[in-house]
mmCIF file of C-alpha atoms in Angstrom:
data_model
loop_
_atom_site.group_PDB
_atom_site.id
_atom_site.type_symbol
_atom_site.label_atom_id
_atom_site.label_comp_id
_atom_site.label_asym_id
_atom_site.label_seq_id
_atom_site.Cartn_x
_atom_site.Cartn_y
_atom_site.Cartn_z
ATOM 1 C CA MET H 72 -118.495 90.865 89.188
ATOM 2 C CA LYS H 73 -118.050 90.353 92.931
ATOM 3 C CA ARG H 74 -116.722 93.180 95.055
ATOM 4 C CA VAL H 75 -113.124 92.559 96.146
ATOM 5 C CA LYS H 76 -112.840 92.473 99.930
ATOM 6 C CA ARG H 77 -109.884 94.360 101.298
ATOM 7 C CA ARG H 78 -108.033 94.807 104.545
ATOM 8 C CA TYR H 79 -105.973 97.746 105.715
ATOM 9 C CA LEU H 80 -102.822 97.162 107.753
ATOM 10 C CA ALA H 81 -101.094 99.699 109.965
ATOM 11 C CA LEU H 82 -97.334 99.091 109.963
ATOM 12 C CA LEU H 83 -94.490 100.243 112.148
ATOM 13 C CA MET H 84 -90.940 100.204 110.791
ATOM 14 C CA GLU H 85 -87.966 99.661 113.055
ATOM 15 C CA CYS H 86 -84.758 100.701 111.375
ATOM 16 C CA SER H 87 -81.369 102.069 112.333
ATOM 17 C CA THR H 88 -81.911 104.974 109.882
ATOM 18 C CA PRO H 89 -85.339 106.168 108.668
ATOM 19 C CA VAL H 90 -86.691 104.742 105.408
ATOM 20 C CA ASN H 91 -88.922 106.445 102.861
ATOM 21 C CA ALA H 92 -92.113 105.207 101.217
ATOM 22 C CA ARG H 93 -90.388 104.133 98.000
ATOM 23 C CA GLU H 94 -87.851 101.994 99.871
ATOM 24 C CA LEU H 95 -90.609 100.407 101.953
ATOM 25 C CA SER H 96 -92.680 99.660 98.861
ATOM 26 C CA ASN H 97 -89.711 98.013 97.140
ATOM 27 C CA ALA H 98 -88.928 95.961 100.224
ATOM 28 C CA ILE H 99 -92.499 94.678 100.579
ATOM 29 C CA TRP H 100 -92.854 93.761 96.885
ATOM 30 C CA ASP H 101 -89.444 92.120 96.959
ATOM 31 C CA ALA H 102 -90.363 90.056 100.028
ATOM 32 C CA ILE H 103 -93.686 88.906 98.553
ATOM 33 C CA THR H 104 -92.059 88.005 95.236
ATOM 34 C CA ARG H 105 -89.305 86.015 96.926
ATOM 35 C CA LEU H 106 -91.738 84.029 99.081
ATOM 36 C CA TYR H 107 -94.672 83.544 96.717
ATOM 37 C CA GLY H 108 -93.349 84.439 93.261
ATOM 38 C CA GLU H 109 -94.712 86.880 90.734
ATOM 39 C CA TYR H 110 -98.030 85.022 90.524
ATOM 40 C CA GLY H 111 -98.537 85.220 94.286
ATOM 41 C CA ALA H 112 -97.527 88.886 94.323
ATOM 42 C CA SER H 113 -100.069 89.661 91.625
ATOM 43 C CA GLN H 114 -102.862 88.259 93.801
ATOM 44 C CA THR H 115 -102.185 90.513 96.779
ATOM 45 C CA GLY H 116 -103.655 93.743 95.382
ATOM 46 C CA LEU H 117 -101.087 95.591 97.478
ATOM 47 C CA LYS H 118 -100.966 99.388 97.648
ATOM 48 C CA ILE H 119 -99.279 101.753 100.078
ATOM 49 C CA LEU H 120 -101.849 104.330 101.068
ATOM 50 C CA ASP H 121 -100.027 106.445 103.600
ATOM 51 C CA PHE H 122 -96.560 106.749 105.075
ATOM 52 C CA ASN H 123 -95.285 108.976 107.854
ATOM 53 C CA GLU H 124 -91.506 109.262 107.490
ATOM 54 C CA LYS H 125 -91.094 110.973 110.823
ATOM 55 C CA LYS H 126 -92.918 108.296 112.872
ATOM 56 C CA GLN H 127 -91.974 105.470 110.463
ATOM 57 C CA GLU H 128 -95.597 104.330 110.310
ATOM 58 C CA GLY H 129 -97.562 103.385 107.241
ATOM 59 C CA ILE H 130 -100.898 102.056 106.019
ATOM 60 C CA ILE H 131 -101.141 99.474 103.256
ATOM 61 C CA ARG H 132 -104.124 97.942 101.529
ATOM 62 C CA VAL H 133 -104.274 94.259 100.579
ATOM 63 C CA SER H 134 -106.958 91.932 99.368
ATOM 64 C CA LEU H 135 -108.522 89.718 102.034
ATOM 65 C CA VAL H 136 -107.600 86.444 100.312
ATOM 66 C CA ALA H 137 -103.908 87.347 100.375
ATOM 67 C CA LEU H 138 -103.839 88.763 103.900
ATOM 68 C CA GLN H 139 -101.926 85.860 105.480
ATOM 69 C CA GLN H 140 -99.406 85.822 102.624
ATOM 70 C CA VAL H 141 -98.754 89.532 102.991
ATOM 71 C CA ARG H 142 -98.362 89.193 106.767
ATOM 72 C CA ALA H 143 -95.907 86.354 106.260
ATOM 73 C CA SER H 144 -93.957 88.424 103.721
ATOM 74 C CA LEU H 145 -93.856 91.446 106.019
ATOM 75 C CA SER H 146 -92.429 89.362 108.846
ATOM 76 C CA SER H 147 -89.763 87.961 106.505
ATOM 77 C CA ILE H 148 -88.335 91.444 105.853
ATOM 78 C CA THR H 149 -84.990 91.839 107.600
ATOM 79 C CA LYS H 150 -83.484 94.635 105.481
ATOM 80 C CA ILE H 151 -84.901 97.729 103.787
ATOM 81 C CA ALA H 152 -82.564 99.393 101.271
ATOM 82 C CA GLY H 153 -79.631 97.535 102.758
ATOM 83 C CA LYS H 154 -80.359 98.689 106.315
ATOM 84 C CA GLU H 155 -81.242 96.228 109.083
ATOM 85 C CA SER H 156 -84.946 96.644 109.781
ATOM 86 C CA ALA H 157 -88.113 95.005 110.987
ATOM 87 C CA VAL H 158 -91.704 95.628 109.966
ATOM 88 C CA HIS H 159 -94.422 95.072 112.565
ATOM 89 C CA VAL H 160 -98.156 95.007 111.931
ATOM 90 C CA ILE H 161 -99.789 97.195 114.577
ATOM 91 C CA SER H 162 -103.397 96.529 113.606
ATOM 92 C CA ILE H 163 -105.649 95.325 110.806
ATOM 93 C CA SER H 164 -109.072 96.621 109.883
ATOM 94 C CA GLY H 165 -111.689 96.611 107.169
ATOM 95 C CA THR H 166 -111.793 100.391 106.854
ATOM 96 C CA VAL H 167 -109.140 103.063 106.999
ATOM 97 C CA LYS H 168 -111.136 105.148 109.478
ATOM 98 C CA SER H 169 -111.411 102.367 112.093
ATOM 99 C CA LEU H 170 -107.789 101.421 111.462
ATOM 100 C CA ARG H 171 -106.577 104.901 112.357
ATOM 101 C CA THR H 172 -108.676 104.799 115.554
ATOM 102 C CA LYS H 173 -107.342 101.334 116.481
ATOM 103 C CA ALA H 174 -103.743 102.224 115.663
ATOM 104 C CA LEU H 175 -103.898 105.372 117.773
ATOM 105 C CA SER H 176 -105.309 103.440 120.745
ATOM 106 C CA ASN H 177 -102.599 100.719 120.376
ATOM 107 C CA VAL H 178 -99.808 103.310 120.332
ATOM 108 C CA MET D 225 -109.947 82.269 126.198
ATOM 109 C CA LYS D 226 -107.088 84.622 125.383
ATOM 110 C CA ARG D 227 -104.039 82.894 123.961
ATOM 111 C CA VAL D 228 -100.814 82.919 125.946
ATOM 112 C CA PHE D 229 -97.967 83.407 123.467
ATOM 113 C CA ALA D 230 -94.625 81.810 124.148
ATOM 114 C CA ASP D 231 -91.163 81.880 122.641
ATOM 115 C CA LEU D 232 -89.162 78.979 124.028
ATOM 116 C CA HIS D 233 -85.899 79.860 122.343
ATOM 117 C CA LEU D 234 -84.995 83.458 123.021
ATOM 118 C CA CYS D 235 -81.196 83.621 122.965
ATOM 119 C CA VAL D 236 -80.555 86.222 125.617
ATOM 120 C CA ASN D 237 -76.976 87.292 126.329
ATOM 121 C CA THR D 238 -76.932 86.439 130.025
ATOM 122 C CA ARG D 239 -73.515 88.063 130.571
ATOM 123 C CA ASN D 240 -74.773 91.524 129.626
ATOM 124 C CA GLN D 241 -77.622 92.431 131.986
ATOM 125 C CA LYS D 242 -78.628 95.596 130.110
ATOM 126 C CA GLU D 243 -78.848 93.808 126.781
ATOM 127 C CA ALA D 244 -80.800 90.958 128.360
ATOM 128 C CA GLN D 245 -83.248 93.359 129.945
ATOM 129 C CA ASN D 246 -83.801 95.230 126.652
ATOM 130 C CA LEU D 247 -84.469 92.012 124.764
ATOM 131 C CA ILE D 248 -86.891 90.718 127.366
ATOM 132 C CA LEU D 249 -88.742 94.044 127.499
ATOM 133 C CA LYS D 250 -88.962 94.010 123.728
ATOM 134 C CA ALA D 251 -90.399 90.486 123.767
ATOM 135 C CA ALA D 252 -92.954 91.578 126.368
ATOM 136 C CA ALA D 253 -93.881 94.653 124.296
ATOM 137 C CA LEU D 254 -94.428 92.474 121.222
ATOM 138 C CA GLY D 255 -96.943 90.337 123.087
ATOM 139 C CA TYR D 256 -95.084 87.333 124.462
ATOM 140 C CA ASN D 257 -96.275 86.127 127.879
ATOM 141 C CA LEU D 258 -93.721 83.355 128.315
ATOM 142 C CA ILE D 259 -90.107 83.126 127.208
ATOM 143 C CA GLY D 260 -87.644 80.260 127.396
ATOM 144 C CA VAL D 261 -83.965 81.123 127.605
ATOM 145 C CA PRO D 262 -81.277 78.523 126.859
ATOM 146 C CA PHE D 263 -78.457 78.110 129.382
ATOM 147 C CA ALA D 264 -75.308 76.001 129.406
ATOM 148 C CA PRO D 265 -75.629 72.860 131.582
ATOM 149 C CA ASP D 266 -73.084 74.235 134.069
ATOM 150 C CA THR D 267 -74.659 77.686 134.462
ATOM 151 C CA PRO D 268 -74.619 78.896 138.075
ATOM 152 C CA GLU D 269 -78.007 79.177 139.753
ATOM 153 C CA THR D 270 -77.483 82.895 140.451
ATOM 154 C CA GLU D 271 -77.434 83.700 136.715
ATOM 155 C CA ILE D 272 -80.750 81.913 136.208
ATOM 156 C CA LEU D 273 -82.273 83.690 139.218
ATOM 157 C CA ASN D 274 -81.118 87.080 137.894
ATOM 158 C CA LEU D 275 -82.823 86.474 134.601
ATOM 159 C CA ARG D 276 -85.938 85.213 136.364
ATOM 160 C CA LYS D 277 -86.091 88.465 138.299
ATOM 161 C CA ILE D 278 -85.733 90.533 135.107
ATOM 162 C CA CYS D 279 -88.620 88.600 133.566
ATOM 163 C CA MET D 280 -90.761 89.092 136.666
ATOM 164 C CA ASP D 281 -90.179 92.841 136.475
ATOM 165 C CA ALA D 282 -91.141 92.776 132.794
ATOM 166 C CA LYS D 283 -94.283 90.767 133.695
ATOM 167 C CA VAL D 284 -93.266 87.835 131.530
ATOM 168 C CA ASP D 285 -93.155 84.185 132.619
ATOM 169 C CA PHE D 286 -89.743 82.587 132.468
ATOM 170 C CA ALA D 287 -88.662 79.043 131.676
ATOM 171 C CA CYS D 288 -85.028 77.948 131.864
ATOM 172 C CA ARG D 289 -83.976 75.688 129.052
ATOM 173 C CA VAL D 290 -80.954 73.644 128.125
ATOM 174 C CA ASP D 291 -79.943 72.501 124.652
ATOM 175 C CA LEU D 292 -78.210 69.118 124.670
ATOM 176 C CA VAL D 293 -76.018 67.970 121.818
ATOM 177 C CA PRO D 294 -75.170 64.375 122.774
ATOM 178 C CA ARG D 295 -72.863 62.228 120.689
ATOM 179 C CA THR D 296 -74.402 58.846 121.502
ATOM 180 C CA ARG D 297 -77.512 57.318 122.975
ATOM 181 C CA ASN D 298 -75.822 56.564 126.302
ATOM 182 C CA HIS D 299 -74.425 60.098 126.495
ATOM 183 C CA LEU D 300 -77.969 61.439 126.107
ATOM 184 C CA ILE D 301 -79.321 59.156 128.831
ATOM 185 C CA ARG D 302 -76.552 60.288 131.216
ATOM 186 C CA LEU D 303 -77.173 63.964 130.478
ATOM 187 C CA LEU D 304 -80.921 63.583 130.969
ATOM 188 C CA GLY D 305 -80.406 61.879 134.313
ATOM 189 C CA LYS D 306 -78.195 64.763 135.480
ATOM 190 C CA LEU D 307 -80.123 67.721 134.083
ATOM 191 C CA ARG D 308 -83.807 66.843 133.996
ATOM 192 C CA ARG D 309 -84.575 68.129 137.500
ATOM 193 C CA ARG D 310 -82.612 71.362 136.975
ATOM 194 C CA PHE D 311 -84.201 72.768 133.822
ATOM 195 C CA GLU D 312 -87.823 73.322 132.879
ATOM 196 C CA VAL D 313 -87.341 72.684 129.155
ATOM 197 C CA ILE D 314 -84.895 70.218 127.614
ATOM 198 C CA CYS D 315 -84.174 70.346 123.903
ATOM 199 C CA VAL D 316 -82.072 67.684 122.229
ATOM 200 C CA ILE D 317 -80.257 68.678 119.051
ATOM 201 C CA CYS D 318 -80.036 65.354 117.177
ATOM 202 C CA GLU D 319 -76.928 65.013 115.040
ATOM 203 C CA ASN D 320 -77.247 61.321 114.319
ATOM 204 C CA LYS D 321 -79.969 58.729 113.934
ATOM 205 C CA GLU D 322 -79.196 56.894 117.158
ATOM 206 C CA VAL D 323 -79.594 60.034 119.272
ATOM 207 C CA ALA D 324 -82.700 61.090 117.341
ATOM 208 C CA ARG D 325 -84.409 57.740 118.027
ATOM 209 C CA GLN D 326 -83.521 57.753 121.730
ATOM 210 C CA ALA D 327 -84.624 61.368 122.150
ATOM 211 C CA ALA D 328 -87.945 60.718 120.420
ATOM 212 C CA LYS D 329 -88.555 57.677 122.655
ATOM 213 C CA ASP D 330 -87.482 59.235 125.941
ATOM 214 C CA ARG D 331 -90.272 60.860 127.933
ATOM 215 C CA ARG D 332 -87.789 63.202 129.619
ATOM 216 C CA VAL D 333 -87.132 65.069 126.362
ATOM 217 C CA ASP D 334 -89.391 68.060 125.619
ATOM 218 C CA LEU D 335 -88.149 69.314 122.271
ATOM 219 C CA LEU D 336 -86.481 67.680 119.274
ATOM 220 C CA GLY D 337 -84.231 69.923 117.242
ATOM 221 C CA PHE D 338 -82.175 69.288 114.125
ATOM 222 C CA PRO D 339 -79.280 71.240 112.596
ATOM 223 C CA SER D 340 -80.793 73.836 110.279
ATOM 224 C CA LEU D 341 -78.143 73.976 107.583
ATOM 225 C CA ASP D 342 -76.984 70.375 107.407
ATOM 226 C CA TYR D 343 -79.804 68.729 105.470
ATOM 227 C CA LYS D 344 -78.226 65.284 105.689
ATOM 228 C CA SER D 345 -78.459 65.467 109.485
ATOM 229 C CA ARG D 346 -82.187 66.067 109.591
ATOM 230 C CA PHE D 347 -83.511 62.720 110.784
ATOM 231 C CA PHE D 348 -87.153 63.449 111.445
ATOM 232 C CA ASP D 349 -88.939 60.745 109.451
ATOM 233 C CA TRP D 350 -91.900 58.390 109.922
ATOM 234 C CA GLY D 351 -90.024 56.264 112.480
ATOM 235 C CA GLU D 352 -89.095 59.288 114.588
ATOM 236 C CA ALA D 353 -92.601 60.671 114.391
ATOM 237 C CA GLU D 354 -94.136 57.392 115.518
ATOM 238 C CA LEU D 355 -91.767 57.238 118.507
ATOM 239 C CA ALA D 356 -92.372 60.903 119.352
ATOM 240 C CA SER D 357 -96.137 60.466 119.196
ATOM 241 C CA GLY D 358 -95.875 57.837 121.945
ATOM 242 C CA GLY D 359 -93.572 60.000 124.027
ATOM 243 C CA ALA D 360 -93.683 63.576 125.261
ATOM 244 C CA ALA D 361 -91.393 65.155 122.679
ATOM 245 C CA SER D 362 -92.413 67.992 120.370
ATOM 246 C CA LEU D 363 -90.743 69.038 117.146
ATOM 247 C CA GLU D 364 -89.147 72.460 117.381
ATOM 248 C CA VAL D 365 -88.835 74.788 114.395
ATOM 249 C CA ASP D 366 -86.604 77.837 114.718
ATOM 250 C CA MET D 367 -87.445 80.873 112.628
ATOM 251 C CA LYS D 368 -84.013 82.489 112.615
ATOM 252 C CA PRO D 369 -82.551 80.505 109.678
ATOM 253 C CA LEU D 370 -85.685 81.164 107.630
ATOM 254 C CA LEU D 371 -85.329 84.889 108.230
ATOM 255 C CA LEU D 372 -81.616 85.099 107.510
ATOM 256 C CA LEU D 373 -81.182 82.668 104.621
ATOM 257 C CA GLU D 374 -81.919 83.655 101.043
ATOM 258 C CA GLY D 375 -82.224 82.017 97.666
ATOM 259 C CA PRO D 376 -81.557 78.272 97.144
ATOM 260 C CA ALA D 377 -80.504 77.698 100.776
ATOM 261 C CA ARG D 378 -83.857 78.987 102.036
ATOM 262 C CA VAL D 379 -85.730 76.993 99.404
ATOM 263 C CA ARG D 380 -83.985 73.787 100.522
ATOM 264 C CA LEU D 381 -84.690 74.503 104.188
ATOM 265 C CA LEU D 382 -88.343 75.293 103.471
ATOM 266 C CA SER D 383 -88.652 72.057 101.546
ATOM 267 C CA CYS D 384 -87.139 70.020 104.426
ATOM 268 C CA LEU D 385 -89.319 71.718 107.004
ATOM 269 C CA ARG D 386 -92.500 71.252 104.976
ATOM 270 C CA ARG D 387 -91.824 67.534 104.724
ATOM 271 C CA GLU D 388 -91.066 67.197 108.440
ATOM 272 C CA ILE D 389 -94.074 69.215 109.490
ATOM 273 C CA SER D 390 -96.431 67.214 107.325
ATOM 274 C CA ILE D 391 -95.046 64.004 108.909
ATOM 275 C CA ALA D 392 -95.393 65.506 112.411
ATOM 276 C CA LEU D 393 -98.962 66.634 111.765
ATOM 277 C CA SER D 394 -99.980 63.244 110.398
ATOM 278 C CA PHE D 395 -98.673 61.535 113.575
ATOM 279 C CA ARG D 396 -100.120 64.284 115.810
ATOM 280 C CA VAL D 397 -96.701 65.226 117.153
ATOM 281 C CA PRO D 398 -96.960 68.697 118.686
ATOM 282 C CA ILE D 399 -94.938 71.340 116.886
ATOM 283 C CA VAL D 400 -93.378 74.297 118.633
ATOM 284 C CA VAL D 401 -92.276 77.361 116.686
ATOM 285 C CA SER D 402 -89.621 79.526 118.320
ATOM 286 C CA SER D 403 -87.738 82.555 117.137
ATOM 287 C CA GLY D 404 -84.193 81.394 118.045
ATOM 288 C CA VAL D 405 -83.005 85.019 117.816
ATOM 289 C CA GLY D 406 -80.803 87.069 120.097
ATOM 290 C CA THR D 407 -81.308 90.568 118.690
ATOM 291 C CA GLU D 408 -84.257 92.934 118.949
ATOM 292 C CA LEU D 409 -84.537 93.584 115.216
ATOM 293 C CA LEU D 410 -85.103 89.911 114.451
ATOM 294 C CA LEU D 411 -87.890 89.510 117.001
ATOM 295 C CA ARG D 412 -91.387 89.257 115.523
ATOM 296 C CA LYS D 413 -94.833 89.457 117.062
ATOM 297 C CA PRO D 414 -96.398 86.035 117.801
ATOM 298 C CA ARG D 415 -99.128 86.445 115.201
ATOM 299 C CA GLU D 416 -96.587 87.519 112.594
ATOM 300 C CA LEU D 417 -94.568 84.424 113.409
ATOM 301 C CA ALA D 418 -97.707 82.320 113.052
ATOM 302 C CA ALA D 419 -98.421 83.937 109.679
ATOM 303 C CA PHE D 420 -94.853 83.283 108.572
ATOM 304 C CA VAL D 421 -95.004 79.581 109.394
ATOM 305 C CA SER D 422 -98.077 79.201 107.256
ATOM 306 C CA VAL D 423 -95.609 78.781 104.353
ATOM 307 C CA LEU D 424 -94.590 75.503 106.019
ATOM 308 C CA GLY D 425 -98.009 73.939 105.568
ATOM 309 C CA PHE D 426 -99.830 74.952 108.739
ATOM 310 C CA ASN D 427 -103.373 76.194 108.740
ATOM 311 C CA GLU D 428 -104.159 79.242 110.871
ATOM 312 C CA THR D 429 -105.172 77.357 114.031
ATOM 313 C CA GLU D 430 -102.209 74.985 113.910
ATOM 314 C CA ALA D 431 -99.837 77.927 113.428
ATOM 315 C CA LEU D 432 -101.271 79.798 116.406
ATOM 316 C CA ASP D 433 -101.144 76.634 118.540
ATOM 317 C CA ALA D 434 -97.458 76.239 117.648
ATOM 318 C CA VAL D 435 -96.666 79.635 119.187
ATOM 319 C CA SER D 436 -99.055 79.449 122.109
ATOM 320 C CA THR D 437 -100.775 76.254 123.276
ATOM 321 C CA ASN D 438 -98.004 73.736 122.544
ATOM 322 C CA PRO D 439 -95.071 75.568 124.191
ATOM 323 C CA LYS D 440 -97.229 76.636 127.130
ATOM 324 C CA ALA D 441 -98.330 73.026 127.713
ATOM 325 C CA ILE D 442 -94.690 71.862 127.879
ATOM 326 C CA VAL D 443 -93.720 74.494 130.422
ATOM 327 C CA THR D 444 -96.833 74.023 132.578
ATOM 328 C CA ARG D 445 -96.358 70.244 132.669
ATOM 329 C CA ASN D 446 -92.711 70.513 133.640
ATOM 330 C CA GLN D 447 -93.214 73.265 136.202
ATOM 331 C CA GLN D 448 -95.790 71.050 137.917
ATOM 332 C CA LYS D 449 -93.430 68.052 137.840
ATOM 333 C CA LEU D 450 -90.551 70.065 139.239
ATOM 334 C CA GLY D 451 -92.726 71.519 141.994
ATOM 335 C CA ASN D 452 -92.252 70.354 145.572
ATOM 336 C CA ASP D 453 -95.754 68.948 145.919
ATOM 337 C CA PHE D 454 -95.618 66.698 142.834
ATOM 338 C CA VAL D 455 -95.846 62.930 143.398
ATOM 339 C CA ALA D 456 -97.048 61.449 140.093
ATOM 340 C CA PRO D 457 -99.178 62.669 137.163
ATOM 341 C CA GLY D 458 -102.535 63.660 138.669
ATOM 342 C CA ILE D 459 -101.301 63.208 142.268
ATOM 343 C CA ARG D 460 -99.879 65.972 144.429
ATOM 344 C CA VAL D 461 -99.292 66.544 148.129
ATOM 345 C CA ILE D 462 -101.938 68.849 149.634
ATOM 346 C CA LYS D 463 -101.117 68.591 153.304
ATOM 347 C CA GLU D 464 -98.277 67.123 155.314
ATOM 348 C CA GLY D 465 -97.885 66.635 159.002
ATOM 349 C CA GLY D 466 -99.280 64.829 161.965
ATOM 350 C CA ASP D 467 -102.851 66.116 161.697
ATOM 351 C CA CYS D 468 -103.592 65.177 158.048
#
């Protein structure tokens, strides 16, 4: 079986009040399901790896084939847990280690 | 060559300088190099200059834009005659077929827009596309309704936009994607916007062109035409005076 290629995305949340990892996860799954349906959501291989509640930054993992769909879904998020928010992708990488280095240099 | 990202429809509140500055700085921080701000046709020149100065301080190019909503074909022609030399980008919001046809045909029109929520007033069809492909008009798609609408309303809008975009692409009519937002939380990075419009049937290159190459080409063309040394396309004054 072929190895699944993955990409890691560093995200920055902008929200009037801080959100937690569970709320973010629900918002992302909800956005993907609304745009692409349950079938499309099942193809993303999405997982939240890390979330810093203080800085409102997170790292998610997605499969390469669904990268554009996940990016589109992230940009369609306007509310998280009823609060007005925006999710920005800071950087994308093939490994978590290089992502952390890139994200630090972008910030 | 690095892409120059543009948002030709950033609805800045020109009456509140602080708010305008924050929005423009936010757009610059997100990666936009060029923004277009809509003004009313009778806006005083000082207001436009103020905003131009704010954009210069934020290191962002500025294009002044006007959105026309004419009632008839003749009304559109009159407005274009009055306003073409004053604004760098002219968008015509077409509320009926007659205006849509004239706007698509007229080389003075830069952007064609249609009401987002009134699906019966969206007149971009094969005839419009053929006229627009012979003119200089581009089809504008605003992202704000797609972000704010939910459920069946969004589905209907997506369906309309997909049909229009496929017609525009088949006739090689340039498509411009703008945010159409006036608040910081609704602003998105250019590449996120390009990813979002992929649901409308664009491939990756077409989506990136819609947020960079196409809007930039409109502004560059018009800034050259409105310059003092412009004579005709491809001809400009280099030197004037007795010793030419």
